[in-house]
Coordinates of C-alpha atoms and ligand atoms in Angstrom, one line a residue:
M27 CA 77.0 82.9 -7.7
N28 CA 78.0 81.7 -4.7
A29 CA 74.6 78.9 -2.9
V30 CA 74.3 80.4 0.6
I31 CA 74.3 83.5 1.6
D32 CA 78.0 85.1 3.5
L33 CA 76.3 86.0 6.8
D34 CA 79.2 87.3 8.2
W35 CA 79.8 89.7 5.1
V36 CA 76.5 90.7 4.7
R37 CA 75.8 91.8 8.5
R38 CA 78.7 93.6 8.1
Q39 CA 77.0 96.0 5.8
F40 CA 74.0 96.8 8.4
P41 CA 76.3 99.0 11.1
A42 CA 73.1 98.5 13.4
F43 CA 74.7 94.8 14.2
S44 CA 77.6 96.3 15.8
Q45 CA 75.8 99.0 18.1
P46 CA 75.9 98.0 21.6
I47 CA 72.4 98.7 21.8
N48 CA 71.8 96.5 19.7
D49 CA 73.8 93.4 21.7
G50 CA 71.9 90.6 22.7
H51 CA 68.5 90.8 20.6
S52 CA 67.7 89.8 17.6
F53 CA 65.6 92.6 15.4
F54 CA 62.2 90.6 14.7
E55 CA 60.8 94.2 13.8
N56 CA 61.7 94.2 9.9
A57 CA 58.7 94.6 8.2
G58 CA 57.8 97.6 10.0
G59 CA 61.5 99.1 9.0
S60 CA 64.7 97.3 8.3
F61 CA 68.2 98.5 9.3
A62 CA 70.1 100.7 6.6
C63 CA 72.6 99.8 4.9
H64 CA 76.1 101.8 5.3
Q65 CA 76.1 102.5 1.6
T66 CA 72.7 104.6 2.6
I67 CA 73.9 105.5 5.3
D68 CA 77.2 107.0 3.4
A69 CA 75.2 108.4 0.7
L70 CA 73.4 110.5 3.1
N71 CA 75.9 111.9 5.2
R72 CA 78.1 113.0 2.1
Y73 CA 74.6 114.5 1.0
Y74 CA 74.3 116.4 4.0
T75 CA 77.6 117.4 4.5
E76 CA 78.4 118.0 0.7
T77 CA 75.7 118.9 -1.1
K78 CA 72.5 120.2 1.2
V79 CA 72.2 123.0 -1.5
Q80 CA 69.3 123.2 -3.8
P81 CA 69.8 121.1 -6.5
Y82 CA 70.1 121.9 -10.4
A83 CA 72.1 125.4 -9.9
G84 CA 75.2 125.6 -12.0
F85 CA 77.3 125.8 -9.1
N86 CA 79.5 122.3 -8.0
S87 CA 77.4 121.4 -5.0
S88 CA 74.4 122.1 -6.3
K89 CA 75.1 120.4 -10.0
R90 CA 76.3 117.3 -7.9
A91 CA 73.1 117.0 -5.8
G92 CA 70.8 117.4 -8.9
E93 CA 73.2 114.3 -10.8
D94 CA 73.0 112.1 -7.3
M95 CA 68.9 112.3 -7.8
D96 CA 69.0 111.8 -11.3
R97 CA 71.3 108.8 -10.8
S98 CA 68.9 107.3 -8.0
R99 CA 65.9 107.2 -10.3
A100 CA 68.1 105.7 -13.2
R101 CA 69.4 102.8 -11.1
W102 CA 66.2 102.4 -9.5
A103 CA 64.6 102.4 -13.0
E104 CA 67.4 99.6 -14.1
A105 CA 66.7 97.6 -10.8
L106 CA 63.5 97.6 -11.3
G107 CA 63.8 96.7 -15.4
V108 CA 61.7 99.8 -16.3
A109 CA 62.1 103.7 -17.7
S110 CA 63.5 106.4 -15.5
P111 CA 60.4 108.3 -16.3
E112 CA 58.2 106.2 -14.8
I113 CA 60.2 106.5 -11.2
V114 CA 58.4 108.5 -8.6
F115 CA 59.4 108.9 -5.4
G116 CA 57.4 110.2 -2.3
P117 CA 56.9 110.9 1.0
S118 CA 55.4 107.2 1.6
T119 CA 53.6 104.8 0.3
S120 CA 50.6 105.8 2.6
M121 CA 50.9 109.3 0.6
N122 CA 52.0 107.6 -3.0
T123 CA 48.5 105.9 -2.9
F124 CA 46.5 109.7 -1.5
V125 CA 47.6 111.5 -4.0
L126 CA 47.2 108.5 -6.9
A127 CA 43.5 107.9 -5.1
D128 CA 42.7 111.4 -5.9
A129 CA 44.2 111.4 -9.4
F130 CA 42.3 108.7 -10.6
G131 CA 39.3 110.2 -8.7
Q132 CA 39.7 113.0 -11.9
I133 CA 39.6 110.6 -14.5
L134 CA 37.0 107.8 -12.9
G135 CA 32.8 108.5 -14.1
P136 CA 30.0 106.8 -12.5
D137 CA 29.1 103.7 -14.3
D138 CA 33.4 102.8 -13.5
E139 CA 34.2 100.0 -11.5
I140 CA 36.8 99.5 -8.5
I141 CA 37.9 96.0 -7.2
V142 CA 39.8 96.4 -4.4
T143 CA 41.0 93.1 -1.5
N144 CA 40.6 93.1 2.0
Q145 CA 44.1 91.5 2.5
D146 CA 45.8 95.2 2.3
H147 CA 47.1 97.2 4.7
E148 CA 45.0 100.2 4.7
A149 CA 47.6 102.4 3.0
N150 CA 46.7 100.5 -0.4
T151 CA 42.7 100.3 0.2
G152 CA 41.5 103.0 2.1
A153 CA 42.2 106.1 0.1
V154 CA 41.1 104.2 -3.1
R155 CA 37.7 103.0 -1.0
R156 CA 37.0 107.0 -0.2
M157 CA 37.5 108.2 -3.6
A158 CA 34.9 105.6 -4.7
S159 CA 32.3 106.4 -2.0
R160 CA 32.9 110.0 -2.9
L161 CA 32.1 109.0 -7.1
G162 CA 29.6 106.5 -6.3
L163 CA 31.6 104.4 -7.8
T164 CA 31.0 100.7 -7.4
V165 CA 32.9 98.7 -5.3
R166 CA 33.9 95.1 -5.6
E167 CA 35.5 93.8 -2.3
W168 CA 38.0 90.8 -3.2
C169 CA 37.8 89.1 0.2
M170 CA 40.1 86.6 1.9
D171 CA 38.9 83.5 2.7
P172 CA 37.8 83.6 6.3
E173 CA 39.7 80.8 7.4
T174 CA 43.2 80.8 6.0
G175 CA 43.3 84.4 5.1
L176 CA 44.6 83.8 1.9
L177 CA 43.4 85.4 -1.5
D178 CA 41.7 82.8 -4.8
I179 CA 42.3 84.6 -7.9
D180 CA 39.2 82.6 -9.1
E181 CA 37.2 84.8 -7.1
F182 CA 38.7 88.0 -8.2
E183 CA 38.0 86.4 -11.8
A184 CA 34.9 86.1 -11.1
L185 CA 35.2 90.2 -9.5
I186 CA 36.1 91.6 -13.2
T187 CA 33.3 93.2 -15.3
P188 CA 33.7 95.1 -18.6
Q189 CA 33.4 98.4 -16.6
T190 CA 36.2 97.3 -14.2
R191 CA 39.0 100.2 -14.4
L192 CA 40.9 100.0 -11.2
V193 CA 42.0 97.0 -9.0
T194 CA 44.2 97.5 -5.8
V195 CA 45.9 94.1 -4.4
P196 CA 48.9 93.3 -2.3
H197 CA 51.7 91.7 -3.4
A198 CA 52.1 90.2 -0.4
S199 CA 50.4 90.8 2.7
N200 CA 51.9 92.5 5.9
I201 CA 50.1 90.0 8.0
V202 CA 49.0 86.7 5.9
G203 CA 52.7 86.4 4.6
Q204 CA 50.8 84.9 1.3
E205 CA 52.4 86.1 -2.1
N206 CA 50.0 86.9 -4.7
D207 CA 50.1 86.2 -8.3
V208 CA 50.6 89.9 -9.4
A209 CA 51.5 88.8 -13.3
R210 CA 48.4 86.7 -13.8
I211 CA 46.1 89.3 -11.4
T212 CA 47.3 92.3 -14.2
K213 CA 46.9 90.1 -17.2
L214 CA 43.0 89.5 -15.7
A215 CA 42.6 93.1 -15.2
H216 CA 44.3 94.2 -18.8
A217 CA 42.2 92.3 -20.8
V218 CA 39.1 94.7 -19.9
D219 CA 41.6 97.5 -19.8
A220 CA 41.5 97.9 -16.1
R221 CA 44.9 99.5 -14.2
V222 CA 46.1 97.8 -11.5
I223 CA 47.9 99.2 -8.4
V224 CA 49.9 97.1 -6.6
D225 CA 51.5 97.1 -2.6
G226 CA 54.9 95.7 -2.9
V227 CA 55.9 96.8 0.2
S228 CA 56.3 93.6 2.5
F229 CA 57.3 91.9 -1.3
A230 CA 59.9 93.9 -1.7
P231 CA 62.5 94.0 1.4
H232 CA 62.5 90.2 -0.1
T233 CA 62.7 90.1 -3.7
I234 CA 63.9 93.4 -5.9
P235 CA 60.8 92.9 -7.9
D236 CA 61.1 93.2 -11.8
V237 CA 58.6 94.9 -12.0
A238 CA 58.4 94.8 -15.9
A239 CA 57.9 91.2 -15.8
L240 CA 54.3 91.9 -13.3
D241 CA 53.4 94.0 -16.0
A242 CA 51.7 96.4 -13.1
D243 CA 50.2 99.9 -13.8
V244 CA 51.5 101.1 -10.6
Y245 CA 53.9 99.5 -8.3
L246 CA 54.7 101.1 -5.0
F247 CA 57.1 100.1 -2.4
S248 CA 58.7 101.8 0.8
L249 CA 62.2 102.6 0.8
Y250 CA 62.8 102.6 4.4
K251 CA 62.1 98.6 4.4
T252 CA 64.5 98.1 1.9
Y253 CA 67.5 98.7 3.5
S254 CA 67.2 102.0 2.5
V255 CA 65.6 105.7 3.5
H256 CA 62.3 106.8 4.4
Q257 CA 60.4 107.3 0.9
G258 CA 58.0 105.7 -1.0
L259 CA 59.0 104.6 -4.3
M260 CA 56.3 104.4 -6.9
V261 CA 56.6 103.0 -10.3
V262 CA 53.3 104.1 -13.0
R263 CA 53.9 102.9 -16.3
N264 CA 52.0 102.2 -19.4
G265 CA 51.3 105.6 -20.4
L266 CA 49.6 106.3 -16.7
L267 CA 51.8 108.4 -15.2
D268 CA 50.1 110.6 -18.6
E269 CA 46.5 110.0 -18.5
L270 CA 46.7 110.8 -14.2
P271 CA 45.9 114.7 -14.0
N272 CA 48.9 116.4 -12.5
Q273 CA 48.4 117.0 -8.9
A274 CA 51.4 119.4 -8.8
H275 CA 52.0 123.0 -9.3
F276 CA 50.6 123.4 -12.6
F277 CA 53.8 124.5 -14.1
S278 CA 55.1 121.1 -13.2
A279 CA 52.7 119.0 -15.2
G280 CA 55.3 118.5 -17.9
S281 CA 57.9 117.2 -15.2
P282 CA 57.3 113.4 -14.7
D283 CA 58.9 112.9 -11.1
K284 CA 57.0 116.2 -9.9
R285 CA 53.1 115.3 -12.0
L286 CA 52.1 112.9 -9.0
N287 CA 54.4 114.5 -5.6
P288 CA 52.8 117.7 -4.8
A289 CA 54.9 117.1 -1.2
G290 CA 58.2 118.2 -3.4
P291 CA 61.0 116.3 -3.2
D292 CA 62.9 115.3 -0.5
H293 CA 66.7 116.4 -2.4
A294 CA 68.6 114.5 0.4
Q295 CA 66.8 111.2 0.5
V296 CA 66.5 110.9 -3.2
A297 CA 70.3 111.6 -3.9
A298 CA 71.0 108.6 -0.9
C299 CA 67.9 106.0 -2.4
G300 CA 70.4 104.4 -4.9
A301 CA 72.8 103.7 -2.7
V302 CA 70.9 101.0 -1.6
L303 CA 71.7 99.4 -5.4
D304 CA 75.9 100.1 -4.1
Y305 CA 74.7 97.1 -1.2
V306 CA 73.1 94.9 -3.9
R307 CA 75.6 95.4 -6.5
D308 CA 78.7 94.9 -3.5
F309 CA 76.4 91.9 -2.4
H310 CA 76.4 90.2 -5.8
C311 CA 80.0 90.7 -6.7
A312 CA 80.5 89.3 -3.0
H313 CA 78.4 86.7 -3.8
G314 CA 80.8 85.2 -7.2
G315 CA 78.4 87.9 -9.8
A316 CA 80.4 89.5 -12.1
T317 CA 80.8 93.2 -12.1
T318 CA 80.1 93.2 -15.3
D319 CA 76.4 91.8 -14.9
S320 CA 73.3 94.6 -15.6
L321 CA 72.0 95.9 -12.1
R322 CA 68.7 94.0 -12.9
T323 CA 70.9 90.4 -13.0
A324 CA 72.6 91.4 -9.5
C325 CA 68.8 92.5 -8.2
A326 CA 67.6 88.9 -9.4
Q327 CA 70.5 86.8 -8.2
A328 CA 70.6 88.2 -4.7
S329 CA 67.1 88.4 -4.3
A330 CA 67.4 84.7 -5.2
L331 CA 69.9 84.2 -3.0
W332 CA 68.1 86.3 0.2
R333 CA 64.8 83.8 -0.6
A334 CA 66.2 80.8 -0.1
H335 CA 68.3 81.8 3.1
E336 CA 65.0 83.5 4.6
D337 CA 63.0 80.0 3.5
A338 CA 65.4 77.9 5.2
L339 CA 64.8 80.2 8.4
S340 CA 61.0 80.5 8.3
I341 CA 60.1 77.0 8.7
Q342 CA 61.8 76.7 11.5
L343 CA 60.1 79.2 13.3
L344 CA 56.8 77.9 11.4
N345 CA 57.4 74.3 12.7
E346 CA 57.7 75.6 16.3
L347 CA 54.5 78.0 16.3
S348 CA 52.6 74.9 14.7
R349 CA 53.6 73.0 17.3
S350 CA 52.3 75.0 20.2
Q351 CA 48.6 74.8 21.1
A352 CA 49.3 78.7 22.9
V353 CA 48.9 80.3 19.3
Q354 CA 47.6 80.0 15.5
V355 CA 50.0 81.2 13.1
I356 CA 48.3 83.2 10.4
G357 CA 48.1 82.6 6.8
P358 CA 50.3 79.6 5.3
A359 CA 51.7 77.8 8.3
S360 CA 54.2 75.4 6.0
L361 CA 56.3 76.5 3.0
D362 CA 54.1 76.3 -0.3
A363 CA 54.7 73.0 -1.3
A364 CA 54.8 74.2 -5.4
T365 CA 57.5 76.9 -4.6
G366 CA 59.4 75.8 -1.2
H367 CA 58.6 79.5 -0.3
R368 CA 57.0 82.0 2.1
C369 CA 56.9 85.5 2.8
P370 CA 59.3 85.6 6.0
T371 CA 56.6 87.8 7.7
I372 CA 55.1 85.1 10.1
A373 CA 52.1 87.2 12.3
F374 CA 49.9 84.6 14.8
T375 CA 47.6 84.3 17.8
T376 CA 48.1 84.1 21.0
I377 CA 45.3 81.9 22.1
T378 CA 45.2 82.5 26.4
Q379 CA 47.8 85.3 27.0
E380 CA 47.3 89.1 25.0
P381 CA 49.5 88.8 22.5
S382 CA 50.8 92.7 24.2
V383 CA 52.2 90.2 26.9
V384 CA 53.4 87.9 24.2
A385 CA 55.4 90.2 22.7
Q386 CA 56.9 91.8 26.0
K387 CA 58.1 88.9 27.0
L388 CA 59.9 88.1 23.8
V389 CA 61.3 91.5 24.0
E390 CA 62.4 90.6 27.2
Q391 CA 63.8 87.4 26.0
G392 CA 66.3 89.7 23.5
V393 CA 63.6 89.1 20.9
Q394 CA 62.4 92.7 19.8
T395 CA 58.9 92.2 18.0
S396 CA 55.8 93.7 18.5
S397 CA 52.2 93.6 18.9
G398 CA 49.1 95.0 16.9
H399 CA 46.8 95.5 13.8
Y400 CA 49.6 96.9 11.8
Y401 CA 47.4 98.8 10.1
A402 CA 46.0 95.8 8.3
V403 CA 42.6 96.1 10.4
R404 CA 40.3 95.0 7.5
V405 CA 43.1 91.9 7.3
L406 CA 42.3 91.1 11.1
N407 CA 38.8 91.8 10.6
G408 CA 37.9 89.3 7.8
I409 CA 40.1 86.0 9.8
G410 CA 37.9 86.9 12.9
I411 CA 40.6 88.3 14.7
D412 CA 39.9 91.8 16.8
P413 CA 42.3 94.3 15.9
E414 CA 42.0 96.0 19.3
R415 CA 43.5 92.5 20.5
G416 CA 45.8 92.4 17.4
V417 CA 48.4 89.6 16.8
V418 CA 52.5 89.3 17.2
R419 CA 54.3 89.8 14.6
L420 CA 57.6 88.1 13.8
S421 CA 59.1 90.0 10.1
F422 CA 62.8 89.5 9.4
V423 CA 64.8 88.9 6.3
H424 CA 68.0 88.0 4.5
Y425 CA 70.4 89.6 7.2
T426 CA 68.8 87.4 9.6
S427 CA 71.1 84.5 11.1
Q428 CA 70.3 81.5 12.4
G429 CA 71.4 82.8 15.7
D430 CA 68.8 84.9 15.5
I431 CA 66.2 82.1 15.2
D432 CA 67.5 80.1 17.6
R433 CA 67.2 82.9 20.1
A434 CA 63.6 83.2 18.8
L435 CA 62.7 79.8 19.0
T436 CA 64.2 79.6 22.7
A437 CA 62.1 82.7 23.8
L438 CA 58.9 80.9 22.2
A439 CA 59.3 78.1 23.9
Q440 CA 60.0 79.6 27.0
V441 CA 56.3 82.2 26.5
L442 CA 54.3 80.0 25.3
G443 CA 54.9 76.8 27.3
Ligands
PLP12 C1 52.2 96.2 3.3 C2 51.9 97.7 3.4 N1 52.0 98.2 2.7 C3 51.6 100.1 3.0 C4 52.5 100.5 3.7 C5 52.6 101.8 4.6 O1 53.7 102.5 3.8 P1 54.2 103.6 4.5 O2 54.9 103.5 5.5 O3 55.5 104.0 3.4 O4 53.1 104.7 4.4 C6 53.0 99.2 4.8 C7 53.8 100.7 6.3 O5 53.7 99.8 7.3 C8 53.2 98.1 4.7 O6 53.4 97.1 5.6

C-alpha cells in the first residue's frame, strides 16, 4: 500500500469538488453530512433510470432492483465483518434507535437497569431514556468529566450491576471528538449479559469499523455522512435480532431485513448504498492494494490511510485553536499521545464573540462551517456550555486538503484576531 493519500485521485471521485457553487470554499461541515462519491451518485441515478420498479418480481428490471438491494446488504456485511442478515437499513439513525428502543421496551422488566451517557448525540440516548421512564427502569448515567468532556471507563465499570441489561454509548462524540474504547465497553457489559448499542455515526466516516471485532450487539451509523445516501445502517448481532420482538407487519416477522424497519425499505437508496464500497475498493487499488483483497481488508487499509491523513491536518487546526485566547477547544486539544490520533470533529467555544457570528465570519472567508448544539444538548450541558449559544464546529474527512486547512487557518487568524 502507498504510504500517503493521493488526494487528487480522491477528490476526482467527488463531483462536489468540481462544482462552481463550491469554488473558493472549503467544506468543514462533514459531521453534518459528507459529500457523496460519484460511485454513489451513479448507482442512485442508475436505479432511478433503469430499475425504478417494485423489486423482487420476475421481470428484468425488478429482478435487478432486488439483486442490487441484496448486493448492498451482502457487501456492507463483508465490509463490517458481519453476516448479511445482521444488516438492517432504516430511514436514519434517529429512526433506527427509536424503533430499537421500543423493541427493547417490550423485553425489559422493572428490575432491569440501563446505562446511558451524556456524551451522546440525542439520537442514541433520548428514545432509550423515554422508554426507560415509561417502564420505570433504573437509568444510570455515565457522565463526562465536566472539564474535559471525556468519558472515563473506570466510572462505567462502577455503574455496571448484575441488573444492567442495556448500555448505549457513542463510538465517537460529534462534539468532543473522543473515540471511546468500544471493545472494552462491550466486554465489561457482556460480563453481566447486558446488550450494548453503539452510535458509530461520527466514527464510521473516518474508519469503516470492524463491527465483529468490537462485538457490539447493535452498531449504528448514517450512510449520508459516509459518502453515501440518506439511510441509516444498523448492525444487529449476537442473536439480538431474533430476541427483539418484530416491529414491522406481523407477516414480516420472519424477514431479518424487515423486523426492525416498520417504515419499509427505500429501495433506491438501499440498492445504491453499497456503491460507496466500490469507492473504497477503487481507493484501495489506486493506493497499491490488491484487487483480490477482501472488502474488509480494503476497508481496513483505506481507513488507516484516511486516519493518518486526517491526523496530519487535525494537529494544525488544534495548534492554531489552542494558541488563541478567543476560543476554547472542546475535548482533546492535541492528538492522543499513545495513538497519535483524534477524531477530526473539532468544536470550540468562543469567549467574547457569539459562536454564530464567528461561524458566519468564517463562512465569509470561504470556510463552510456552522454553529449550534448539533443535537448534543446533553453534551453541552454536561460541560457547562449554554446549548442555545452553542459552539462552532470544524469537521473534516480524508478528502480535505492541505489547501482547505490553510484556508481555515488564515480565516481563523483573521476572525479570532
Ligand atoms: C453522532 C451522531 N449520532 C446520531 C445522529 C443521528 O443521525 P441521523 O441524522 O441519521 O438520524 C447524528 C446526526 O447528526 C450524529 O452526529
